[in-house]
């Protein structure tokens, strides 16, 4: 099955590696700039096709995805909300890996929020993406302790 990944930052590299090793990863779409960022560097080193975008609504992005004929996509730590016309391309849907126990702490900073609120646990939620932000049918959740020495970075490394 052809698969596409949407995401950026060093935290998502283990996900890209897994998809490369376990599926036919055809494309990584990132919002990183072309200046040796983590995802782009990993893609270049591992000969994975990537697209660095400022928008996912452009015809170029939609055409590239459609040409690949992907069965599904995985999304993690991605900056943009995918529009309905992109969601419809994937017959099996898009799976979102989110670093919190949804519906708690939607948005871009769930790890930081959990630490600032002095939560003792957080976790990862895997959902089937829909048109809302960090919303959709929950497929799985796994709890993770927040250690007293945790920073957002150390927590995200464990969660992803």
GROMACS .gro file of N, CA and C in nm:
model
  480
    1UNK      N    1   0.083  -0.119   0.000
    1UNK     CA    2   0.000   0.000   0.000
    1UNK      C    3   0.087   0.124   0.000
    2UNK      N    4   0.055   0.219  -0.085
    2UNK     CA    5   0.124   0.347  -0.086
    2UNK      C    6   0.078   0.432   0.032
    3UNK      N    7   0.175   0.492   0.100
    3UNK     CA    8   0.148   0.570   0.220
    3UNK      C    9   0.217   0.705   0.209
    4UNK      N   10   0.152   0.807   0.264
    4UNK     CA   11   0.210   0.941   0.273
    4UNK      C   12   0.215   0.979   0.420
    5UNK      N   13   0.319   1.054   0.457
    5UNK     CA   14   0.332   1.104   0.594
    5UNK      C   15   0.333   1.256   0.592
    6UNK      N   16   0.257   1.315   0.685
    6UNK     CA   17   0.257   1.459   0.706
    6UNK      C   18   0.316   1.487   0.843
    7UNK      N   19   0.422   1.568   0.852
    7UNK     CA   20   0.475   1.603   0.982
    7UNK      C   21   0.607   1.675   0.975
    8UNK      N   22   0.648   1.727   1.086
    8UNK     CA   23   0.777   1.794   1.095
    8UNK      C   24   0.831   1.786   1.237
    9UNK      N   25   0.958   1.809   1.250
    9UNK     CA   26   1.038   1.813   1.373
    9UNK      C   27   1.108   1.680   1.396
   10UNK      N   28   1.210   1.688   1.475
   10UNK     CA   29   1.289   1.569   1.508
   10UNK      C   30   1.205   1.461   1.576
   11UNK      N   31   1.097   1.500   1.640
   11UNK     CA   32   1.015   1.404   1.714
   11UNK      C   33   0.951   1.298   1.626
   12UNK      N   34   0.924   1.331   1.501
   12UNK     CA   35   0.852   1.238   1.413
   12UNK      C   36   0.944   1.144   1.335
   13UNK      N   37   1.073   1.158   1.348
   13UNK     CA   38   1.166   1.071   1.275
   13UNK      C   39   1.140   0.922   1.302
   14UNK      N   40   1.114   0.879   1.427
   14UNK     CA   41   1.083   0.736   1.447
   14UNK      C   42   0.960   0.689   1.369
   15UNK      N   43   0.863   0.776   1.351
   15UNK     CA   44   0.743   0.740   1.275
   15UNK      C   45   0.778   0.723   1.127
   16UNK      N   46   0.855   0.818   1.074
   16UNK     CA   47   0.897   0.808   0.934
   16UNK      C   48   0.978   0.680   0.912
   17UNK      N   49   1.070   0.652   1.003
   17UNK     CA   50   1.152   0.530   0.992
   17UNK      C   51   1.063   0.406   0.990
   18UNK      N   52   0.966   0.400   1.080
   18UNK     CA   53   0.875   0.285   1.084
   18UNK      C   54   0.798   0.272   0.952
   19UNK      N   55   0.745   0.383   0.903
   19UNK     CA   56   0.669   0.377   0.777
   19UNK      C   57   0.758   0.334   0.660
   20UNK      N   58   0.881   0.383   0.658
   20UNK     CA   59   0.975   0.344   0.552
   20UNK      C   60   1.005   0.195   0.558
   21UNK      N   61   1.023   0.142   0.678
   21UNK     CA   62   1.059   0.001   0.695
   21UNK      C   63   0.940  -0.094   0.679
   22UNK      N   64   0.818  -0.046   0.705
   22UNK     CA   65   0.702  -0.135   0.712
   22UNK      C   66   0.600  -0.118   0.600
   23UNK      N   67   0.606  -0.006   0.529
   23UNK     CA   68   0.508   0.023   0.424
   23UNK      C   69   0.581   0.077   0.301
   24UNK      N   70   0.506   0.107   0.199
   24UNK     CA   71   0.561   0.169   0.080
   24UNK      C   72   0.546   0.321   0.096
   25UNK      N   73   0.632   0.381   0.177
   25UNK     CA   74   0.628   0.524   0.203
   25UNK      C   75   0.670   0.597   0.075
   26UNK      N   76   0.575   0.666   0.015
   26UNK     CA   77   0.599   0.730  -0.114
   26UNK      C   78   0.634   0.878  -0.103
   27UNK      N   79   0.590   0.943   0.006
   27UNK     CA   80   0.611   1.087   0.016
   27UNK      C   81   0.598   1.131   0.160
   28UNK      N   82   0.687   1.223   0.198
   28UNK     CA   83   0.676   1.292   0.327
   28UNK      C   84   0.646   1.437   0.295
   29UNK      N   85   0.540   1.489   0.354
   29UNK     CA   86   0.505   1.630   0.337
   29UNK      C   87   0.534   1.699   0.470
   30UNK      N   88   0.619   1.801   0.464
   30UNK     CA   89   0.662   1.871   0.583
   30UNK      C   90   0.645   2.021   0.564
   31UNK      N   91   0.646   2.094   0.674
   31UNK     CA   92   0.641   2.240   0.668
   31UNK      C   93   0.778   2.299   0.699
   32UNK      N   94   0.877   2.213   0.711
   32UNK     CA   95   1.011   2.262   0.741
   32UNK      C   96   1.068   2.335   0.621
   33UNK      N   97   1.158   2.426   0.649
   33UNK     CA   98   1.227   2.499   0.543
   33UNK      C   99   1.339   2.411   0.487
   34UNK      N  100   1.388   2.446   0.373
   34UNK     CA  101   1.492   2.369   0.304
   34UNK      C  102   1.631   2.393   0.364
   35UNK      N  103   1.641   2.412   0.493
   35UNK     CA  104   1.769   2.447   0.553
   35UNK      C  105   1.814   2.341   0.653
   36UNK      N  106   1.821   2.218   0.604
   36UNK     CA  107   1.877   2.109   0.682
   36UNK      C  108   1.802   2.082   0.813
   37UNK      N  109   1.671   2.090   0.810
   37UNK     CA  110   1.590   2.055   0.926
   37UNK      C  111   1.583   1.904   0.940
   38UNK      N  112   1.535   1.857   1.053
   38UNK     CA  113   1.539   1.714   1.087
   38UNK      C  114   1.470   1.623   0.985
   39UNK      N  115   1.347   1.655   0.949
   39UNK     CA  116   1.272   1.569   0.857
   39UNK      C  117   1.335   1.571   0.718
   40UNK      N  118   1.368   1.689   0.670
   40UNK     CA  119   1.428   1.699   0.537
   40UNK      C  120   1.562   1.625   0.534
   41UNK      N  121   1.643   1.644   0.635
   41UNK     CA  122   1.772   1.575   0.642
   41UNK      C  123   1.753   1.424   0.641
   42UNK      N  124   1.657   1.376   0.721
   42UNK     CA  125   1.631   1.231   0.725
   42UNK      C  126   1.587   1.180   0.588
   43UNK      N  127   1.498   1.255   0.523
   43UNK     CA  128   1.450   1.213   0.391
   43UNK      C  129   1.564   1.209   0.290
   44UNK      N  130   1.648   1.309   0.291
   44UNK     CA  131   1.761   1.312   0.198
   44UNK      C  132   1.857   1.195   0.224
   45UNK      N  133   1.888   1.170   0.350
   45UNK     CA  134   1.980   1.062   0.386
   45UNK      C  135   1.925   0.925   0.350
   46UNK      N  136   1.793   0.910   0.354
   46UNK     CA  137   1.729   0.781   0.331
   46UNK      C  138   1.657   0.770   0.196
   47UNK      N  139   1.683   0.866   0.110
   47UNK     CA  140   1.627   0.866  -0.026
   47UNK      C  141   1.475   0.852  -0.027
   48UNK      N  142   1.411   0.933   0.059
   48UNK     CA  143   1.265   0.938   0.067
   48UNK      C  144   1.221   1.067   0.000
   49UNK      N  145   1.128   1.057  -0.092
   49UNK     CA  146   1.075   1.174  -0.159
   49UNK      C  147   1.002   1.261  -0.056
   50UNK      N  148   1.025   1.393  -0.062
   50UNK     CA  149   0.957   1.483   0.030
   50UNK      C  150   0.913   1.608  -0.042
   51UNK      N  151   0.819   1.676   0.021
   51UNK     CA  152   0.769   1.803  -0.029
   51UNK      C  153   0.760   1.896   0.090
   52UNK      N  154   0.829   2.010   0.081
   52UNK     CA  155   0.824   2.112   0.185
   52UNK      C  156   0.722   2.217   0.142
   53UNK      N  157   0.618   2.238   0.221
   53UNK     CA  158   0.506   2.322   0.177
   53UNK      C  159   0.480   2.439   0.272
   54UNK      N  160   0.422   2.543   0.215
   54UNK     CA  161   0.372   2.656   0.293
   54UNK      C  162   0.220   2.650   0.304
   55UNK      N  163   0.160   2.559   0.230
   55UNK     CA  164   0.016   2.540   0.230
   55UNK      C  165  -0.014   2.401   0.176
   56UNK      N  166  -0.119   2.339   0.227
   56UNK     CA  167  -0.160   2.209   0.173
   56UNK      C  168  -0.280   2.225   0.079
   57UNK      N  169  -0.320   2.348   0.055
   57UNK     CA  170  -0.435   2.374  -0.030
   57UNK      C  171  -0.398   2.401  -0.175
   58UNK      N  172  -0.270   2.399  -0.206
   58UNK     CA  173  -0.229   2.430  -0.343
   58UNK      C  174  -0.259   2.312  -0.436
   59UNK      N  175  -0.287   2.342  -0.563
   59UNK     CA  176  -0.310   2.235  -0.661
   59UNK      C  177  -0.189   2.142  -0.674
   60UNK      N  178  -0.067   2.196  -0.659
   60UNK     CA  179   0.054   2.115  -0.669
   60UNK      C  180   0.054   2.003  -0.564
   61UNK      N  181   0.016   2.036  -0.441
   61UNK     CA  182   0.014   1.937  -0.334
   61UNK      C  183  -0.093   1.832  -0.363
   62UNK      N  184  -0.212   1.877  -0.398
   62UNK     CA  185  -0.321   1.783  -0.427
   62UNK      C  186  -0.285   1.692  -0.544
   63UNK      N  187  -0.227   1.748  -0.650
   63UNK     CA  188  -0.189   1.668  -0.766
   63UNK      C  189  -0.082   1.565  -0.732
   64UNK      N  190   0.016   1.606  -0.654
   64UNK     CA  191   0.125   1.514  -0.616
   64UNK      C  192   0.069   1.397  -0.535
   65UNK      N  193  -0.019   1.428  -0.439
   65UNK     CA  194  -0.080   1.323  -0.357
   65UNK      C  195  -0.164   1.230  -0.444
   66UNK      N  196  -0.246   1.288  -0.530
   66UNK     CA  197  -0.335   1.209  -0.616
   66UNK      C  198  -0.255   1.117  -0.708
   67UNK      N  199  -0.144   1.167  -0.761
   67UNK     CA  200  -0.060   1.086  -0.851
   67UNK      C  201  -0.003   0.962  -0.780
   68UNK      N  202   0.020   0.972  -0.652
   68UNK     CA  203   0.076   0.860  -0.575
   68UNK      C  204  -0.028   0.752  -0.550
   69UNK      N  205  -0.156   0.791  -0.550
   69UNK     CA  206  -0.265   0.697  -0.523
   69UNK      C  207  -0.246   0.627  -0.387
   70UNK      N  208  -0.237   0.706  -0.279
   70UNK     CA  209  -0.211   0.646  -0.148
   70UNK      C  210  -0.335   0.581  -0.089
   71UNK      N  211  -0.315   0.472  -0.017
   71UNK     CA  212  -0.425   0.407   0.054
   71UNK      C  213  -0.462   0.487   0.179
   72UNK      N  214  -0.360   0.535   0.248
   72UNK     CA  215  -0.384   0.611   0.370
   72UNK      C  216  -0.263   0.701   0.397
   73UNK      N  217  -0.279   0.784   0.500
   73UNK     CA  218  -0.168   0.871   0.542
   73UNK      C  219  -0.161   0.868   0.694
   74UNK      N  220  -0.043   0.904   0.742
   74UNK     CA  221  -0.019   0.923   0.885
   74UNK      C  222   0.019   1.069   0.901
   75UNK      N  223  -0.031   1.131   1.006
   75UNK     CA  224  -0.001   1.270   1.036
   75UNK      C  225   0.042   1.281   1.180
   76UNK      N  226   0.151   1.353   1.206
   76UNK     CA  227   0.197   1.379   1.342
   76UNK      C  228   0.274   1.510   1.344
   77UNK      N  229   0.242   1.593   1.438
   77UNK     CA  230   0.315   1.719   1.457
   77UNK      C  231   0.321   1.798   1.327
   78UNK      N  232   0.206   1.817   1.265
   78UNK     CA  233   0.196   1.890   1.139
   78UNK      C  234   0.127   2.023   1.164
   79UNK      N  235   0.173   2.125   1.101
   79UNK     CA  236   0.132   2.261   1.130
   79UNK      C  237  -0.003   2.300   1.072
   80UNK      N  238  -0.044   2.237   0.963
   80UNK     CA  239  -0.165   2.279   0.895
   80UNK      C  240  -0.282   2.185   0.918
   81UNK      N  241  -0.401   2.242   0.911
   81UNK     CA  242  -0.524   2.162   0.911
   81UNK      C  243  -0.546   2.117   0.766
   82UNK      N  244  -0.568   1.988   0.747
   82UNK     CA  245  -0.588   1.937   0.611
   82UNK      C  246  -0.730   1.968   0.565
   83UNK      N  247  -0.743   2.031   0.448
   83UNK     CA  248  -0.877   2.062   0.397
   83UNK      C  249  -0.950   1.936   0.351
   84UNK      N  250  -1.080   1.948   0.341
   84UNK     CA  251  -1.165   1.835   0.304
   84UNK      C  252  -1.121   1.770   0.173
   85UNK      N  253  -1.080   1.851   0.074
   85UNK     CA  254  -1.040   1.794  -0.056
   85UNK      C  255  -0.915   1.708  -0.044
   86UNK      N  256  -0.831   1.733   0.053
   86UNK     CA  257  -0.714   1.646   0.078
   86UNK      C  258  -0.758   1.522   0.155
   87UNK      N  259  -0.842   1.538   0.256
   87UNK     CA  260  -0.891   1.424   0.334
   87UNK      C  261  -0.958   1.320   0.244
   88UNK      N  262  -1.032   1.366   0.143
   88UNK     CA  263  -1.108   1.276   0.055
   88UNK      C  264  -1.019   1.190  -0.035
   89UNK      N  265  -0.893   1.228  -0.052
   89UNK     CA  266  -0.805   1.153  -0.143
   89UNK      C  267  -0.771   1.015  -0.088
   90UNK      N  268  -0.772   0.999   0.044
   90UNK     CA  269  -0.724   0.877   0.108
   90UNK      C  270  -0.840   0.782   0.138
   91UNK      N  271  -0.851   0.672   0.063
   91UNK     CA  272  -0.965   0.582   0.080
   91UNK      C  273  -0.974   0.520   0.221
   92UNK      N  274  -0.862   0.496   0.284
   92UNK     CA  275  -0.864   0.438   0.419
   92UNK      C  276  -0.849   0.544   0.527
   93UNK      N  277  -0.841   0.670   0.488
   93UNK     CA  278  -0.836   0.780   0.583
   93UNK      C  279  -0.695   0.821   0.621
   94UNK      N  280  -0.690   0.911   0.718
   94UNK     CA  281  -0.565   0.962   0.770
   94UNK      C  282  -0.562   0.937   0.920
   95UNK      N  283  -0.454   0.879   0.966
   95UNK     CA  284  -0.435   0.851   1.109
   95UNK      C  285  -0.350   0.962   1.168
   96UNK      N  286  -0.399   1.021   1.276
   96UNK     CA  287  -0.327   1.128   1.345
   96UNK      C  288  -0.270   1.072   1.475
   97UNK      N  289  -0.141   1.094   1.496
   97UNK     CA  290  -0.075   1.057   1.621
   97UNK      C  291  -0.058   1.186   1.700
   98UNK      N  292  -0.128   1.197   1.812
   98UNK     CA  293  -0.131   1.321   1.890
   98UNK      C  294  -0.075   1.298   2.031
   99UNK      N  295   0.019   1.383   2.074
   99UNK     CA  296   0.084   1.361   2.204
   99UNK      C  297   0.006   1.416   2.324
  100UNK      N  298  -0.115   1.367   2.342
  100UNK     CA  299  -0.194   1.390   2.463
  100UNK      C  300  -0.305   1.287   2.466
  101UNK      N  301  -0.375   1.281   2.576
  101UNK     CA  302  -0.489   1.191   2.586
  101UNK      C  303  -0.613   1.270   2.546
  102UNK      N  304  -0.636   1.276   2.415
  102UNK     CA  305  -0.750   1.351   2.365
  102UNK      C  306  -0.880   1.301   2.429
  103UNK      N  307  -0.974   1.389   2.453
  103UNK     CA  308  -0.984   1.525   2.401
  103UNK      C  309  -0.906   1.631   2.483
  104UNK      N  310  -0.836   1.589   2.584
  104UNK     CA  311  -0.760   1.684   2.666
  104UNK      C  312  -0.640   1.736   2.587
  105UNK      N  313  -0.619   1.864   2.593
  105UNK     CA  314  -0.503   1.931   2.534
  105UNK      C  315  -0.491   1.914   2.383
  106UNK      N  316  -0.594   1.958   2.316
  106UNK     CA  317  -0.586   1.969   2.170
  106UNK      C  318  -0.489   2.080   2.136
  107UNK      N  319  -0.444   2.080   2.012
  107UNK     CA  320  -0.360   2.190   1.965
  107UNK      C  321  -0.213   2.157   1.961
  108UNK      N  322  -0.132   2.261   1.947
  108UNK     CA  323   0.010   2.247   1.915
  108UNK      C  324   0.103   2.228   2.035
  109UNK      N  325   0.055   2.252   2.156
  109UNK     CA  326   0.147   2.246   2.272
  109UNK      C  327   0.094   2.159   2.386
  110UNK      N  328   0.050   2.038   2.358
  110UNK     CA  329  -0.008   1.957   2.464
  110UNK      C  330   0.093   1.914   2.571
  111UNK      N  331   0.216   1.887   2.532
  111UNK     CA  332   0.317   1.848   2.630
  111UNK      C  333   0.350   1.961   2.725
  112UNK      N  334   0.372   2.079   2.669
  112UNK     CA  335   0.401   2.196   2.751
  112UNK      C  336   0.285   2.225   2.846
  113UNK      N  337   0.162   2.216   2.796
  113UNK     CA  338   0.045   2.242   2.878
  113UNK      C  339   0.035   2.142   2.993
  114UNK      N  340   0.056   2.015   2.964
  114UNK     CA  341   0.049   1.912   3.069
  114UNK      C  342   0.154   1.938   3.178
  115UNK      N  343   0.274   1.976   3.137
  115UNK     CA  344   0.380   2.004   3.235
  115UNK      C  345   0.346   2.129   3.316
  116UNK      N  346   0.300   2.235   3.250
  116UNK     CA  347   0.266   2.359   3.320
  116UNK      C  348   0.149   2.341   3.416
  117UNK      N  349   0.058   2.251   3.385
  117UNK     CA  350  -0.057   2.225   3.473
  117UNK      C  351  -0.023   2.123   3.580
  118UNK      N  352   0.103   2.080   3.583
  118UNK     CA  353   0.152   1.986   3.683
  118UNK      C  354   0.079   1.851   3.678
  119UNK      N  355   0.041   1.811   3.558
  119UNK     CA  356  -0.021   1.679   3.541
  119UNK      C  357   0.083   1.571   3.571
  120UNK      N  358   0.037   1.460   3.621
  120UNK     CA  359   0.126   1.348   3.651
  120UNK      C  360   0.135   1.249   3.536
  121UNK      N  361   0.032   1.249   3.450
  121UNK     CA  362   0.032   1.161   3.334
  121UNK      C  363  -0.020   1.237   3.212
  122UNK      N  364   0.021   1.188   3.101
  122UNK     CA  365  -0.031   1.232   2.972
  122UNK      C  366  -0.034   1.107   2.886
  123UNK      N  367  -0.016   1.120   2.758
  123UNK     CA  368  -0.014   1.001   2.675
  123UNK      C  369  -0.018   1.035   2.528
  124UNK      N  370  -0.047   0.933   2.450
  124UNK     CA  371  -0.057   0.946   2.306
  124UNK      C  372  -0.195   0.895   2.265
  125UNK      N  373  -0.256   0.967   2.174
  125UNK     CA  374  -0.384   0.924   2.119
  125UNK      C  375  -0.368   0.906   1.968
  126UNK      N  376  -0.419   0.797   1.918
  126UNK     CA  377  -0.422   0.772   1.775
  126UNK      C  378  -0.568   0.781   1.733
  127UNK      N  379  -0.594   0.873   1.639
  127UNK     CA  380  -0.731   0.895   1.593
  127UNK      C  381  -0.738   0.888   1.442
  128UNK      N  382  -0.858   0.861   1.392
  128UNK     CA  383  -0.883   0.875   1.249
  128UNK      C  384  -0.925   1.020   1.228
  129UNK      N  385  -0.845   1.091   1.154
  129UNK     CA  386  -0.861   1.235   1.136
  129UNK      C  387  -0.993   1.269   1.069
  130UNK      N  388  -1.055   1.377   1.117
  130UNK     CA  389  -1.171   1.433   1.049
  130UNK      C  390  -1.144   1.581   1.024
  131UNK      N  391  -1.246   1.658   0.996
  131UNK     CA  392  -1.226   1.798   0.958
  131UNK      C  393  -1.201   1.892   1.076
  132UNK      N  394  -1.217   1.846   1.198
  132UNK     CA  395  -1.195   1.931   1.314
  132UNK      C  396  -1.051   1.916   1.365
  133UNK      N  397  -1.010   2.007   1.451
  133UNK     CA  398  -0.874   2.006   1.504
  133UNK      C  399  -0.861   1.900   1.613
  134UNK      N  400  -0.764   1.809   1.595
  134UNK     CA  401  -0.737   1.702   1.693
  134UNK      C  402  -0.866   1.636   1.738
  135UNK      N  403  -0.944   1.596   1.641
  135UNK     CA  404  -1.075   1.537   1.666
  135UNK      C  405  -1.094   1.422   1.569
  136UNK      N  406  -1.166   1.324   1.611
  136UNK     CA  407  -1.198   1.210   1.525
  136UNK      C  408  -1.215   1.087   1.612
  137UNK      N  409  -1.247   0.977   1.546
  137UNK     CA  410  -1.268   0.852   1.619
  137UNK      C  411  -1.136   0.807   1.683
  138UNK      N  412  -1.139   0.786   1.814
  138UNK     CA  413  -1.019   0.739   1.885
  138UNK      C  414  -0.999   0.592   1.854
  139UNK      N  415  -0.880   0.560   1.803
  139UNK     CA  416  -0.844   0.423   1.773
  139UNK      C  417  -0.773   0.359   1.891
  140UNK      N  418  -0.684   0.435   1.954
  140UNK     CA  419  -0.606   0.383   2.066
  140UNK      C  420  -0.549   0.498   2.149
  141UNK      N  421  -0.528   0.469   2.276
  141UNK     CA  422  -0.460   0.564   2.365
  141UNK      C  423  -0.364   0.487   2.454
  142UNK      N  424  -0.252   0.552   2.484
  142UNK     CA  425  -0.155   0.493   2.576
  142UNK      C  426  -0.109   0.600   2.673
  143UNK      N  427  -0.116   0.569   2.802
  143UNK     CA  428  -0.074   0.664   2.904
  143UNK      C  429   0.078   0.662   2.920
  144UNK      N  430   0.131   0.776   2.961
  144UNK     CA  431   0.273   0.792   2.988
  144UNK      C  432   0.288   0.884   3.108
  145UNK      N  433   0.371   0.844   3.203
  145UNK     CA  434   0.397   0.928   3.320
  145UNK      C  435   0.476   1.051   3.279
  146UNK      N  436   0.447   1.161   3.346
  146UNK     CA  437   0.528   1.281   3.331
  146UNK      C  438   0.624   1.283   3.449
  147UNK      N  439   0.752   1.275   3.420
  147UNK     CA  440   0.854   1.269   3.524
  147UNK      C  441   0.884   1.410   3.576
  148UNK      N  442   0.926   1.420   3.700
  148UNK     CA  443   0.955   1.552   3.757
  148UNK      C  444   1.066   1.623   3.681
  149UNK      N  445   1.155   1.549   3.621
  149UNK     CA  446   1.266   1.609   3.545
  149UNK      C  447   1.230   1.636   3.399
  150UNK      N  448   1.109   1.603   3.356
  150UNK     CA  449   1.071   1.618   3.216
  150UNK      C  450   1.068   1.763   3.171
  151UNK      N  451   1.116   1.783   3.049
  151UNK     CA  452   1.093   1.905   2.974
  151UNK      C  453   0.997   1.866   2.862
  152UNK      N  454   0.948   1.964   2.791
  152UNK     CA  455   0.862   1.931   2.677
  152UNK      C  456   0.937   1.842   2.579
  153UNK      N  457   1.064   1.871   2.556
  153UNK     CA  458   1.143   1.792   2.462
  153UNK      C  459   1.157   1.647   2.508
  154UNK      N  460   1.194   1.624   2.632
  154UNK     CA  461   1.212   1.486   2.679
  154UNK      C  462   1.079   1.410   2.677
  155UNK      N  463   0.971   1.480   2.708
  155UNK     CA  464   0.839   1.417   2.705
  155UNK      C  465   0.799   1.382   2.562
  156UNK      N  466   0.817   1.474   2.468
  156UNK     CA  467   0.782   1.446   2.328
  156UNK      C  468   0.867   1.334   2.270
  157UNK      N  469   0.992   1.326   2.307
  157UNK     CA  470   1.076   1.218   2.256
  157UNK      C  471   1.017   1.083   2.298
  158UNK      N  472   0.973   1.071   2.423
  158UNK     CA  473   0.912   0.945   2.470
  158UNK      C  474   0.777   0.922   2.404
  159UNK      N  475   0.697   1.026   2.391
  159UNK     CA  476   0.562   1.009   2.336
  159UNK      C  477   0.565   0.970   2.189
  160UNK      N  478   0.652   1.031   2.112
  160UNK     CA  479   0.658   0.998   1.970
  160UNK      C  480   0.739   0.872   1.946
   0.00000   0.00000   0.00000
